[in-house]
mmCIF file of C-alpha atoms in Angstrom:
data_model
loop_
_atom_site.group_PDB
_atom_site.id
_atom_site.type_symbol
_atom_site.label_atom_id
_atom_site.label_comp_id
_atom_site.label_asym_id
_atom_site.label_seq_id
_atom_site.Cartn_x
_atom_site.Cartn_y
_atom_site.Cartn_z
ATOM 1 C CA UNK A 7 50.279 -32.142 -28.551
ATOM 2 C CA UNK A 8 50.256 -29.486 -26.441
ATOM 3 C CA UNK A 9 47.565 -26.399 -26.645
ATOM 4 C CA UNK A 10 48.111 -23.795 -24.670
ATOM 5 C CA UNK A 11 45.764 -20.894 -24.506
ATOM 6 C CA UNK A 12 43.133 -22.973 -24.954
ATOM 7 C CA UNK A 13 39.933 -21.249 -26.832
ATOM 8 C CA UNK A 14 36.236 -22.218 -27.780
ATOM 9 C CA UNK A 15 37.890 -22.915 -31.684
ATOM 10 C CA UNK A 16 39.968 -25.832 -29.717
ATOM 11 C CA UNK A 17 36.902 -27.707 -28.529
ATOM 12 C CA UNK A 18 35.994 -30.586 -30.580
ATOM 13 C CA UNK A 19 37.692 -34.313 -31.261
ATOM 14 C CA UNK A 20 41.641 -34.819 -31.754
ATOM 15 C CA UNK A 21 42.375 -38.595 -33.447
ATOM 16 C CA UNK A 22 46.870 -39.398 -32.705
ATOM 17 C CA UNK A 23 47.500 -42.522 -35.328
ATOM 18 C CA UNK A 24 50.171 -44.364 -35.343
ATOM 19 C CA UNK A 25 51.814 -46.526 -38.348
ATOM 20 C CA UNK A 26 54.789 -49.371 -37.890
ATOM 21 C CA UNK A 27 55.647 -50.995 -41.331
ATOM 22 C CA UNK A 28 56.289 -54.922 -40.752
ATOM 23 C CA UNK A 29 57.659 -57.549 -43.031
ATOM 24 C CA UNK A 30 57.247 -60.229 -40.670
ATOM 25 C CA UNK A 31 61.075 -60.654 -40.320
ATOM 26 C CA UNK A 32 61.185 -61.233 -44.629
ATOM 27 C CA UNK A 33 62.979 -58.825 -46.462
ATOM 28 C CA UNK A 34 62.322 -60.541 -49.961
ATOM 29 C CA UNK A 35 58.404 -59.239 -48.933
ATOM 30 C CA UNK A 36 57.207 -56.042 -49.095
ATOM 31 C CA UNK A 37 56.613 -54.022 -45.703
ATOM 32 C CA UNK A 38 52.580 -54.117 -44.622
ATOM 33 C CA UNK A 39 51.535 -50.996 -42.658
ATOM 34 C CA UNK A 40 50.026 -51.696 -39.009
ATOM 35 C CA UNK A 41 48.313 -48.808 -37.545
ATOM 36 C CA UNK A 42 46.984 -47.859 -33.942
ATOM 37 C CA UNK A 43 44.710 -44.792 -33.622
ATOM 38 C CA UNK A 44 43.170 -43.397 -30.490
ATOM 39 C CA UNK A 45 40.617 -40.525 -30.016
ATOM 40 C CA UNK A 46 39.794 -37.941 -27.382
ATOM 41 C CA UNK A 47 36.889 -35.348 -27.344
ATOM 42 C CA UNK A 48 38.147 -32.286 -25.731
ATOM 43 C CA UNK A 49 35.748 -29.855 -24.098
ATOM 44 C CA UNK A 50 36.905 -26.162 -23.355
ATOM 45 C CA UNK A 51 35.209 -25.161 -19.851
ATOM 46 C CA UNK A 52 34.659 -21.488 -19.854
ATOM 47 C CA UNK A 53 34.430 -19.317 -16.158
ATOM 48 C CA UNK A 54 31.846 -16.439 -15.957
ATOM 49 C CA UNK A 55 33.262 -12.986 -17.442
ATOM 50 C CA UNK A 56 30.480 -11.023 -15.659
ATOM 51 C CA UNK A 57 27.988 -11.168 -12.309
ATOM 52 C CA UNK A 58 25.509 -8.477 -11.422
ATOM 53 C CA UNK A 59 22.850 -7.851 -9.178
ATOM 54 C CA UNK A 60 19.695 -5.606 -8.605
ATOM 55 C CA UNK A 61 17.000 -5.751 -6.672
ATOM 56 C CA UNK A 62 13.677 -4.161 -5.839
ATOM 57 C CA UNK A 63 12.673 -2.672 -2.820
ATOM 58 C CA UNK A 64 8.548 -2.358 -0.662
ATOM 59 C CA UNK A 65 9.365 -1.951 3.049
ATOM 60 C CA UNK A 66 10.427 -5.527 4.111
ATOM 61 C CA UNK A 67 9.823 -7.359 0.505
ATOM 62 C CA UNK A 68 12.824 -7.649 -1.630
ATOM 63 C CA UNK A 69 13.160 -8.836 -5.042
ATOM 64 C CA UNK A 70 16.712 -9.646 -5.969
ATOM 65 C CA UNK A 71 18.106 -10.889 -9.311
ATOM 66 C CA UNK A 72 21.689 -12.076 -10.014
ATOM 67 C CA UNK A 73 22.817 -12.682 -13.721
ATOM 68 C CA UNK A 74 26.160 -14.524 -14.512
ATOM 69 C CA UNK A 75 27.348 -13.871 -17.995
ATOM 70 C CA UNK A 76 29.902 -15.860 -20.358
ATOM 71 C CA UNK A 77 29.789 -18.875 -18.900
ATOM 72 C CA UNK A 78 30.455 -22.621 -20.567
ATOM 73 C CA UNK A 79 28.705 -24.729 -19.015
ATOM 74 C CA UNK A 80 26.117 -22.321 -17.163
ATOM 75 C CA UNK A 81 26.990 -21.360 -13.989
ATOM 76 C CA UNK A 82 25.079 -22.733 -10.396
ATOM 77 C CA UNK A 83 23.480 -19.786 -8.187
ATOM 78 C CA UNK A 84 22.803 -20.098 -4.830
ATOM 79 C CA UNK A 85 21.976 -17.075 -2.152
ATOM 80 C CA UNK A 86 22.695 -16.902 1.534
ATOM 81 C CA UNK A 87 22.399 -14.011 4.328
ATOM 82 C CA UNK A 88 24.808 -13.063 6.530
ATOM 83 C CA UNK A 89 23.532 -11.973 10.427
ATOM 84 C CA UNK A 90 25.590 -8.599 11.684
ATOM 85 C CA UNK A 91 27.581 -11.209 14.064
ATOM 86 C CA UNK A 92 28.930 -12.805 10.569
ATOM 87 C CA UNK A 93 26.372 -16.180 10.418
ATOM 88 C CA UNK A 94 26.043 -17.072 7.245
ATOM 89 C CA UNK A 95 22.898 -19.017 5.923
ATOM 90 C CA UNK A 96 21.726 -20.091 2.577
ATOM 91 C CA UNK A 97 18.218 -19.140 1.716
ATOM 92 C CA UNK A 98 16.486 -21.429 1.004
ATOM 93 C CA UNK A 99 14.635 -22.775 -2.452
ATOM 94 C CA UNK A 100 11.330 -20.055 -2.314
ATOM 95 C CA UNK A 101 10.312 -18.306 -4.775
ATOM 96 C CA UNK A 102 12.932 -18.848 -6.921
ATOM 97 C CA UNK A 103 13.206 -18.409 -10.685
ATOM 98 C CA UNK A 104 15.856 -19.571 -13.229
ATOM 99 C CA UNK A 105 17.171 -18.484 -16.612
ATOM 100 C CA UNK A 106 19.703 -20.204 -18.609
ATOM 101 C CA UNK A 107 20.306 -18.079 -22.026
ATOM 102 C CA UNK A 108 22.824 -19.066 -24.757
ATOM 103 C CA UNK A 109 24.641 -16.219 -25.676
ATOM 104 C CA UNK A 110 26.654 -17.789 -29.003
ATOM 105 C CA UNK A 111 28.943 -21.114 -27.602
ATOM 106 C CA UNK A 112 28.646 -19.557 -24.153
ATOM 107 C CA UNK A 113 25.472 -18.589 -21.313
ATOM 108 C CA UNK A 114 24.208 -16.606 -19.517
ATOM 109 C CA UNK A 115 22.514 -17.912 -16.140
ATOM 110 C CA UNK A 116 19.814 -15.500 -14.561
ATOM 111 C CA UNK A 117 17.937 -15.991 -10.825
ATOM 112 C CA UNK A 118 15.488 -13.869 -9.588
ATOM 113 C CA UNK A 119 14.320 -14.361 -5.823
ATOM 114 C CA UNK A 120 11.949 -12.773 -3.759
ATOM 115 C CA UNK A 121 12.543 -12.469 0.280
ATOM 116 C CA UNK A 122 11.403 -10.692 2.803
ATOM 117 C CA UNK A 123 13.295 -9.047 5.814
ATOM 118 C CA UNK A 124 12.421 -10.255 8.892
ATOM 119 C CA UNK A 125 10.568 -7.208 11.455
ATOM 120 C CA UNK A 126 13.819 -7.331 14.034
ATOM 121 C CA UNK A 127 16.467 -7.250 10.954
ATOM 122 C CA UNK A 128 18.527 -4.339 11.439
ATOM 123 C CA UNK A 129 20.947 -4.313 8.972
ATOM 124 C CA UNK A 130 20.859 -7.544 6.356
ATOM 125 C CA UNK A 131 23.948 -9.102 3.772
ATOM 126 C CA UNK A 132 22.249 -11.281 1.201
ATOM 127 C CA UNK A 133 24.865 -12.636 -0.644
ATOM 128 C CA UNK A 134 24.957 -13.857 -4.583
ATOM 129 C CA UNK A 135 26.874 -16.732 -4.925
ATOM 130 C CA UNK A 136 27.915 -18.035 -8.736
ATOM 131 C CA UNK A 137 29.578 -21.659 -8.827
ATOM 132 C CA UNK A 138 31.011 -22.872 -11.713
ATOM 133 C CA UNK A 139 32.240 -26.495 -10.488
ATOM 134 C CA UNK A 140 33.949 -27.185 -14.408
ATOM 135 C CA UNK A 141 36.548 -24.440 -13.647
ATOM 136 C CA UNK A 142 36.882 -24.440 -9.838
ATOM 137 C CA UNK A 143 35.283 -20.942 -9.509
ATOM 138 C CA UNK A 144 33.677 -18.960 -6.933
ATOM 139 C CA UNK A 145 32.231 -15.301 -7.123
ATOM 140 C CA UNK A 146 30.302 -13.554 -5.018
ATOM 141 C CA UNK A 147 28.209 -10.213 -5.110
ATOM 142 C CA UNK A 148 26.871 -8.887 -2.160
ATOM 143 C CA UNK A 149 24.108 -6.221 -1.057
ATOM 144 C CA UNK A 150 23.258 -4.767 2.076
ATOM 145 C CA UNK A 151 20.189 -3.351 3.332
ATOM 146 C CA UNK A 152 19.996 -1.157 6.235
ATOM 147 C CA UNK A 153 16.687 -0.644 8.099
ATOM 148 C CA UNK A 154 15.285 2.916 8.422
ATOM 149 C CA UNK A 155 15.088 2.758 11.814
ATOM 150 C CA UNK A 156 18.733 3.178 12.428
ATOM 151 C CA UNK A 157 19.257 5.125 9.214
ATOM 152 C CA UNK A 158 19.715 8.509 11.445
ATOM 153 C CA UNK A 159 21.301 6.432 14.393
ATOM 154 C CA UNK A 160 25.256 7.521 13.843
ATOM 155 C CA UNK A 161 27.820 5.628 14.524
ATOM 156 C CA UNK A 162 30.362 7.994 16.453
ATOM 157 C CA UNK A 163 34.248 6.920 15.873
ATOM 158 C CA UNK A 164 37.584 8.700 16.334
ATOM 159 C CA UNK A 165 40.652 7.520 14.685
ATOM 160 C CA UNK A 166 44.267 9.142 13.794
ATOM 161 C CA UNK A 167 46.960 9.284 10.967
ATOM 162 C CA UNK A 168 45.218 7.398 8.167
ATOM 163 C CA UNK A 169 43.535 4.356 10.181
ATOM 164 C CA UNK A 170 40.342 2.985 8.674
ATOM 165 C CA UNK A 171 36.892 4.920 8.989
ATOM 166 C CA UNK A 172 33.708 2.710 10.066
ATOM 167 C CA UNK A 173 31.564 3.243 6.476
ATOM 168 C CA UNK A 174 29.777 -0.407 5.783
ATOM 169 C CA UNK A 175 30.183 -1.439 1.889
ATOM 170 C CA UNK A 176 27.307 -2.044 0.151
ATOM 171 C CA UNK A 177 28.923 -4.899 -3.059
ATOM 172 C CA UNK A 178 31.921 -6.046 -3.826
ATOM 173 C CA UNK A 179 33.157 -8.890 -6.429
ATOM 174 C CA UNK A 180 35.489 -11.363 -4.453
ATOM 175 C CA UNK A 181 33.436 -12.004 -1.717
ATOM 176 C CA UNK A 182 35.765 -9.858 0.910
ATOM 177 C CA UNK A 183 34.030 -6.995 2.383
ATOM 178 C CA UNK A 184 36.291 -3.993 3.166
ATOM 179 C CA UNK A 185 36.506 -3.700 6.955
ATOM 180 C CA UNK A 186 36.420 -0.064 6.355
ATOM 181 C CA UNK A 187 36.047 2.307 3.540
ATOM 182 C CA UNK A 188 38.259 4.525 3.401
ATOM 183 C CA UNK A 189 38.029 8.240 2.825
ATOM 184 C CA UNK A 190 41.167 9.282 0.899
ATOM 185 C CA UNK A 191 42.072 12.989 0.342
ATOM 186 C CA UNK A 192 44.140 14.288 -3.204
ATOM 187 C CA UNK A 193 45.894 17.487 -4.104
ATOM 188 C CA UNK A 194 46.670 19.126 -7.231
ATOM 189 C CA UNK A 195 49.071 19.790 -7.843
ATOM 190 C CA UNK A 196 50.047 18.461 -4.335
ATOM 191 C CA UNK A 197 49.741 19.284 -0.285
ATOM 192 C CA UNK A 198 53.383 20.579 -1.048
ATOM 193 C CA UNK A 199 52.969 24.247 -3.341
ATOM 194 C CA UNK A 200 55.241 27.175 -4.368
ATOM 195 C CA UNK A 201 53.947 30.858 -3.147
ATOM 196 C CA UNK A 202 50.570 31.474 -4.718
ATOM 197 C CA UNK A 203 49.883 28.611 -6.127
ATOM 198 C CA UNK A 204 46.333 27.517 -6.755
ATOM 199 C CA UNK A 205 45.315 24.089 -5.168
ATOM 200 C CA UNK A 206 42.157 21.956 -5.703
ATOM 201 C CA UNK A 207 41.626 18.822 -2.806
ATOM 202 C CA UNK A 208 39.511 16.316 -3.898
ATOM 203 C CA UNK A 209 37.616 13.498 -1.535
ATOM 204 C CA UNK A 210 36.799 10.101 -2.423
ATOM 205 C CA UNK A 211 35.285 7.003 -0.251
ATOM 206 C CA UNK A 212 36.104 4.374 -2.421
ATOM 207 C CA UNK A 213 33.497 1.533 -1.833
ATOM 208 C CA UNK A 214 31.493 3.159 0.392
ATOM 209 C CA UNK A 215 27.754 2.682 0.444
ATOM 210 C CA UNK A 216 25.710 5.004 0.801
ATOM 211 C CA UNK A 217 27.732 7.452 -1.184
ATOM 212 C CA UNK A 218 28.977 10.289 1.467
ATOM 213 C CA UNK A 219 28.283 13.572 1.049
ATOM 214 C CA UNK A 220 31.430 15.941 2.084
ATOM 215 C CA UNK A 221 30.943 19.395 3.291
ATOM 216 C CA UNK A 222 34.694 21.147 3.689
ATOM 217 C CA UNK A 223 35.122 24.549 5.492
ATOM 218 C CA UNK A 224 38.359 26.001 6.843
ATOM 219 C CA UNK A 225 38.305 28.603 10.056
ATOM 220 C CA UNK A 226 34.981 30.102 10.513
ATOM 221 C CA UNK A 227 33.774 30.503 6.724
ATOM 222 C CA UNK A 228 30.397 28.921 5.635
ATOM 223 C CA UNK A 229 31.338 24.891 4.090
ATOM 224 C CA UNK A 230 31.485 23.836 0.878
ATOM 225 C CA UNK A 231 29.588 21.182 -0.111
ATOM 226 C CA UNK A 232 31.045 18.582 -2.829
ATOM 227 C CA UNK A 233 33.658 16.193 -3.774
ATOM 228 C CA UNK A 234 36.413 19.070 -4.477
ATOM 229 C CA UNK A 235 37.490 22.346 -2.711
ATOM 230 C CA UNK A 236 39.417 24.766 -5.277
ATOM 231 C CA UNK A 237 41.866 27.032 -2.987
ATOM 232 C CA UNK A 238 42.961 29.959 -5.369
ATOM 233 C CA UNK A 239 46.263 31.407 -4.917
ATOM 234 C CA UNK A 240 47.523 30.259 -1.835
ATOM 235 C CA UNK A 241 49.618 32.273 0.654
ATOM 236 C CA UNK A 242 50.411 30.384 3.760
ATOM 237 C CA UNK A 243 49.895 27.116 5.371
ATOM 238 C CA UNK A 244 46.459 26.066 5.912
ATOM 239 C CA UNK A 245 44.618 23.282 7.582
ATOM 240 C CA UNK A 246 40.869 22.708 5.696
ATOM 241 C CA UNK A 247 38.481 20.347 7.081
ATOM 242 C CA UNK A 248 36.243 18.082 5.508
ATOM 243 C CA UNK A 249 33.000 16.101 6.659
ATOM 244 C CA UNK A 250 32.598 13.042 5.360
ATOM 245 C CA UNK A 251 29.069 11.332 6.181
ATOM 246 C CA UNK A 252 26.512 8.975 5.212
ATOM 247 C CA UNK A 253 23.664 7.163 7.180
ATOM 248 C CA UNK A 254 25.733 4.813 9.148
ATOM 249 C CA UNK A 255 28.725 7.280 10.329
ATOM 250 C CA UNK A 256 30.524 10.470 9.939
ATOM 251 C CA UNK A 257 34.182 11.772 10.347
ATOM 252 C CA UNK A 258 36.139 14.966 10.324
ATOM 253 C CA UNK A 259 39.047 14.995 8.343
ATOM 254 C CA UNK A 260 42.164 17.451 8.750
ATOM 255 C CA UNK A 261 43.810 18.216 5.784
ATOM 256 C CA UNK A 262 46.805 20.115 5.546
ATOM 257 C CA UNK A 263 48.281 22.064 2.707
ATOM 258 C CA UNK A 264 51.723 23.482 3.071
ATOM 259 C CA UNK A 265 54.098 26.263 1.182
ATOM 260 C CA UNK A 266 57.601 24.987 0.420
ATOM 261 C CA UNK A 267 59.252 28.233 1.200
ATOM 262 C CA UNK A 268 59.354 28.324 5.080
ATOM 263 C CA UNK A 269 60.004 31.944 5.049
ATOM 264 C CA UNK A 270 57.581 33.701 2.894
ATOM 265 C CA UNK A 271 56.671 37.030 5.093
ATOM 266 C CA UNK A 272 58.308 39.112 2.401
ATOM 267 C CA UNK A 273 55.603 38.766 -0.384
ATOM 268 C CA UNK A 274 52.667 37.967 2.454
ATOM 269 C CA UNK A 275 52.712 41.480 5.496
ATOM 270 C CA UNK A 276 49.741 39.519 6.903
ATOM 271 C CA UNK A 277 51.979 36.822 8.275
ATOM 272 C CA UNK A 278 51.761 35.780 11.683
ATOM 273 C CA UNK A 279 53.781 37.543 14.363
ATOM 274 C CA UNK A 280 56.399 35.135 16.383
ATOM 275 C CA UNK A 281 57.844 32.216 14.807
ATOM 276 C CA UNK A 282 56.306 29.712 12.655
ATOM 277 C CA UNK A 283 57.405 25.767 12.641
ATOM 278 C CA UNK A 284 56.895 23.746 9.440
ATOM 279 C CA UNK A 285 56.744 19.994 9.708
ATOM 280 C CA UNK A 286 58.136 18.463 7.563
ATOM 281 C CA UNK A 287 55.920 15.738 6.093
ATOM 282 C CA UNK A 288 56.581 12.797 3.429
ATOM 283 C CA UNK A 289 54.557 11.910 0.370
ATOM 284 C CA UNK A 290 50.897 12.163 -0.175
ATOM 285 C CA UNK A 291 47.807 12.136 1.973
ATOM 286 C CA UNK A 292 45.962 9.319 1.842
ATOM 287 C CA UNK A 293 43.374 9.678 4.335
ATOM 288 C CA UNK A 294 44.034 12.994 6.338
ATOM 289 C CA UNK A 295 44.212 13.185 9.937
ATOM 290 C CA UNK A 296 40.881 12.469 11.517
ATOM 291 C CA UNK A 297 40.626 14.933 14.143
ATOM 292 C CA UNK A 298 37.443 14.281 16.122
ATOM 293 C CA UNK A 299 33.716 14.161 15.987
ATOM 294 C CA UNK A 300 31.465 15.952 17.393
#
């Protein structure tokens, strides 16, 4: 018997029989049933659909709570910090509360903890962990907390041609911090567009904590602040910049937006005198060109 997805409806006890009809070698005799049976409980082990956490904050005292949801049997919870040279610890046992809640043949497992950030801690990574041993599965959920001391102090980088930009994450859900979020620049209808054509760039820092602000600007006009720029009727190349920045860093982005038509002096008599070169570029932009900081 094979069962394959398994689901809750499966759990429970499966009996296999078998029957052999023997007549002791006589055939004048009629046949006498022998039967074996054997039983087996099966139990369905269920991982957790769902972690979260959220905490609390008073200066140095934190109060942190981790749920994992949808879990058969209830999932283990354990908590460690990780030191900015990439130690990690478990906390230990204080102040720690549990909560196991059945939510219909499954459970939800809640922890609450309170800690408190030690006077030289700079920047700290507590760490949810969930276990569930039954299924072989491991998820974590992590939060950072960044001292105000340093929450002005930024971090100065220069990179080119779509390398990573030095943002710090504040959770993920498979334990892997990005080593960099990255800022990643859209066009619509693309950095490619036909005489004229209206273009809106949009900016994004995917996993990025604290959320950046973005301030764009191109030549000497006053900056926009917000997500998107909306460029109306465009009618030559352009290069717009955009500041990306939260507490921990900042970076100046390049973005540029071409016409397809090399030659387009004839519709635009503002054109620029001498000649003009076009690069020709492939694809999207995915992160700009970071041009420098200041």
């Amino acid at each position: 018997l094979e069962i394959h997805p398994t689901h809750l409806s499966d759990e429970g006890e499966y009996k296999c029989r078998i029957v052999v009809w023997d007549n002791t070698g006589n055939s004048t005799e009629p046949s006498v049933p022998i039967s074996k049976e054997a039983r087996m409980m099966l139990k369905v082990n269920v991982p957790p659909e769902k972690v979260e956490i959220t905490h609390l904050t008073s200066g140095r005292n934190l109060s942190l709570r981790c749920k994992s949801e949808g879990a058969k049997p209830p999932a283990d919870i354990l908590w460690t910090k990780t030191s900015p040279d990439g130690v990690e610890t478990e906390i230990p046992d204080l102040s720690k509360t549990r909560e196991i809640e059945p939510a219909g043949e499954l459970y939800d497992t809640a922890e609450q903890i309170f800690y408190q950030l030690e006077e030289n801690e700079m920047i700290a990574k507590i760490s949810c962990v969930v276990r569930h041993h039954n299924t072989n599965t491991t998820i974590y959920k992590n939060i950072t907390f960044v001292s105000p001391a340093i929450q002005n102090a930024l971090k100065v980088t220069m990179q080119r041609f779509a390398e990573p930009v030095l943002y710090s994450s504040i959770e993920n859900q498979d334990g892997q911090d990005n080593k960099a979020g990255l800022v990643k620049i859209s066009a619509d209808p693309g950095f490619k567009v036909p005489y004229n054509t209206s273009v809106t760039l949009k900016a994004s820092a995917p996993g990025v904590y604290p959320e950046p602000r973005y301030l764009w600007w191109v030549g000497d006009q006053t900056g926009i602040a917000g997500r998107e720029l909306h460029i109306d009727n465009l009618e030559e190349d352009k290069s717009y910049y955009v500041l990306a920045e939260n507490p921990l860093g900042r970076v100046v982005l390049e973005v540029p937006v071409h016409i397809t038509t090399s030659d387009y002096s004839q519709w635009n008599d503002s054109s620029r005198d001498g000649d003009v070169t076009v690069d020709d570029t492939t694809g999207g932009l995915d992160t700009g060109a970071i041009i420098g900081i200041v």
